[in-house]
Structure formats: structure tokens, C-alpha cells
XYZ file of C-alpha atoms in Angstrom:
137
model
C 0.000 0.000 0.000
C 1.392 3.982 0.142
C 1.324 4.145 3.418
C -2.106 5.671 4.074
C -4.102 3.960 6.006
C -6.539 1.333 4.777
C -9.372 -0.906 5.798
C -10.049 -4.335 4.673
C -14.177 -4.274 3.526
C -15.167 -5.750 7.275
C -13.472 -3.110 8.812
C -14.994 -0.218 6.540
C -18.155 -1.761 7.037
C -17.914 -1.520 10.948
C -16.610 2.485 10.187
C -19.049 2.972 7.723
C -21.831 0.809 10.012
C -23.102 -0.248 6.958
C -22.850 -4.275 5.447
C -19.921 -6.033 3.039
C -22.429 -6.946 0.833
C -23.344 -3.133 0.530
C -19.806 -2.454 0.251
C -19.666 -4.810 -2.609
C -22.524 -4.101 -4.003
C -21.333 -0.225 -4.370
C -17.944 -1.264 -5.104
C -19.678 -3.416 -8.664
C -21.411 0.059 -9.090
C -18.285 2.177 -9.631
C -19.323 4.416 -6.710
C -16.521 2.940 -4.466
C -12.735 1.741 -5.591
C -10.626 -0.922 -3.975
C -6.994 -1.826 -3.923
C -5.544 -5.189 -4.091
C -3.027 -6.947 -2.507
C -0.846 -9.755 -3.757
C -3.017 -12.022 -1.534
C -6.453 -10.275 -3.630
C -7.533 -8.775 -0.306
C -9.364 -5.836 -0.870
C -8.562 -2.507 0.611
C -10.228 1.066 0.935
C -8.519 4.155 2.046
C -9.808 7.502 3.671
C -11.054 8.676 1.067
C -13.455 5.737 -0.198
C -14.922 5.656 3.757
C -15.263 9.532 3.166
C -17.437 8.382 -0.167
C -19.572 6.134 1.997
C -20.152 8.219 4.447
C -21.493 10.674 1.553
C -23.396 7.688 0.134
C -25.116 6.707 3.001
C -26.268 10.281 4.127
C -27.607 10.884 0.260
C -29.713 7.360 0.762
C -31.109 9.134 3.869
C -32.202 11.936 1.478
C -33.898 9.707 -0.510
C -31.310 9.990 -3.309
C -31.046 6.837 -6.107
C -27.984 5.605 -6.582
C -27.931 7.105 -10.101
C -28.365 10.977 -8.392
C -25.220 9.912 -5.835
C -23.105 8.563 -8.824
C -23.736 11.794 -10.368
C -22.791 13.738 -7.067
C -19.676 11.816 -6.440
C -18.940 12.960 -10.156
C -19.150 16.315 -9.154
C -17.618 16.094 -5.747
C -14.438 14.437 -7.550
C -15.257 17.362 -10.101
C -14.812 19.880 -7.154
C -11.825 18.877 -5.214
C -9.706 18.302 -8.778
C -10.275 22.091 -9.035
C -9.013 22.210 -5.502
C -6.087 20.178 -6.271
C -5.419 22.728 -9.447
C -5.741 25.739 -6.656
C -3.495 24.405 -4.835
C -0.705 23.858 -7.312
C -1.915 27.328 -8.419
C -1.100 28.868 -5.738
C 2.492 26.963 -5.402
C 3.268 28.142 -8.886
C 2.420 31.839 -7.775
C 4.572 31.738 -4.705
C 7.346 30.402 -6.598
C 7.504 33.114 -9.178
C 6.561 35.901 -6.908
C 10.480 34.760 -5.515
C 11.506 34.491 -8.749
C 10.369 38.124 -9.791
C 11.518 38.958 -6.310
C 14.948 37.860 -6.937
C 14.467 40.056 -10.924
C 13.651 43.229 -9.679
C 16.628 42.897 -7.106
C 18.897 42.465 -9.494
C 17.360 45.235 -12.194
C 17.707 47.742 -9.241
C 21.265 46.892 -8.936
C 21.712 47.615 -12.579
C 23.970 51.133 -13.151
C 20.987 53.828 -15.306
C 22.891 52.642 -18.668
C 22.180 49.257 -18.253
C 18.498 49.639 -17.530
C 18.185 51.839 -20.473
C 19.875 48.454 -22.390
C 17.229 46.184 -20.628
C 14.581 48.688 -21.463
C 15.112 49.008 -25.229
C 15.729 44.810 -25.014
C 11.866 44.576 -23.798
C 8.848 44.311 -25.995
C 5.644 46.526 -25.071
C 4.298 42.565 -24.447
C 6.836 41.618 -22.187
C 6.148 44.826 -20.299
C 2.871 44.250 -19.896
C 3.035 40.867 -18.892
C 5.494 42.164 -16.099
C 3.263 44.792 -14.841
C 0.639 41.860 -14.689
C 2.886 39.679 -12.722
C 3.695 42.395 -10.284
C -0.013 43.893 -9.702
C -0.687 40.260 -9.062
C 1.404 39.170 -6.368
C 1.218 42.370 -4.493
């Protein structure tokens, strides 16, 4: 396994307080996923217990299984765009150093050499400089 924890189906069942038989049942659905192990044990992580916990609260709404496949769509729909947030907002700290570390060294520059840098620029690049500064003020 990665290291995460996991659960064996009786022991997400007694988590879940739901049966195996539901557990397989859902798991023949596509609604849950399982990992093997070299002895064809089955195993759920976090995140699938987290998925029947959502399950089993939509059933209490009265949802069919066809309206919780399509909000487990969209929840997995959701925290993907999370995810991409989050990398986001990695890639933004990492060039706000990066332009940090530029505009250190430009003000270091002597006045002839700036001129040089200036006249070395396209109106484009400009702009797009100007962007990248408003933004990660």
C-alpha cells in the first residue's frame, strides 16, 4: 500500500456501520474503488470511507444511486479544481520569488544598463510584467 491507512471491507463496514455486501454491491457500481493486494484482499482508504459516508447520508435523502453517482462525479469534479488551486497557488509563490529575486537584481543595474534592458523589452513583455507584479502584491 502507500502508506495511508486502509481498511479491509469488514473493517470499513464496521466504520461505515453499513454491510460487506453493501460495500460490494457499491464497489460493482463504480461508486466505491478498492486496492488489491498480492493475496487479492481488498482494501479502501480515507477517502473511499469519506465516499460512503457521503453515500449513506444521500440514501437518507432519498437519493437513487444514479443521483449519488452523479454527485460523487461532481464532488471528484470539485476537489480536482481544488487540487489545481493548490498547485496554483504553489506556482504563484514560486515566481513571486523568482520576480523577487528580478527586480533585485534590475535595481542593482547602473541607469545605462536599464536603459539596455529597457530598449531589449517588448511593449508585451512589459505588460506581462506589470501583470505579474499587480498580481502578487
Amino acid at each position: 500500500m502507500d502508506g495511508a491507512e486502509t481498511l479491509r471491507i469488514g473493517e470499513l463496514a464496521v466504520k461505515a456501520n453499513v454491510t460487506k455486501r453493501t460495500i460490494d454491491y457499491y464497489t460493482n457500481m463504480g461508486l466505491l474503488e478498492a486496492t488489491r493486494s498480492s493475496s487479492n484482499y481488498r482494501f479502501y482508504n480515507q477517502n473511499e470511507l469519506d465516499k460512503l459516508m457521503f453515500i449513506e447520508a444521500c440514501k437518507k435523502k432519498n437519493m437513487t444511486l444514479t443521483e449519488i453517482k452523479d454527485e460523487l462525479i461532481k464532488r471528484n469534479e470539485c476537489l480536482q479544481k481544488l487540487d489545481d488551486i493548490d498547485q496554483l497557488k504553489d506556482q504563484i509563490l514560486h515566481l513571486n520569488k523568482d520576480v523577487g529575486q528580478v527586480l533585485k537584481m534590475i535595481e542593482n543595474l547602473d541607469p545605462d544598463e536599464r536603459k539596455l534592458l529597457r530598449k531589449q523589452l517588448t511593449q508585451d513583455h512589459l505588460a506581462l510584467i506589470q501583470s505579474l507584479v499587480l498580481l502578487l502584491m
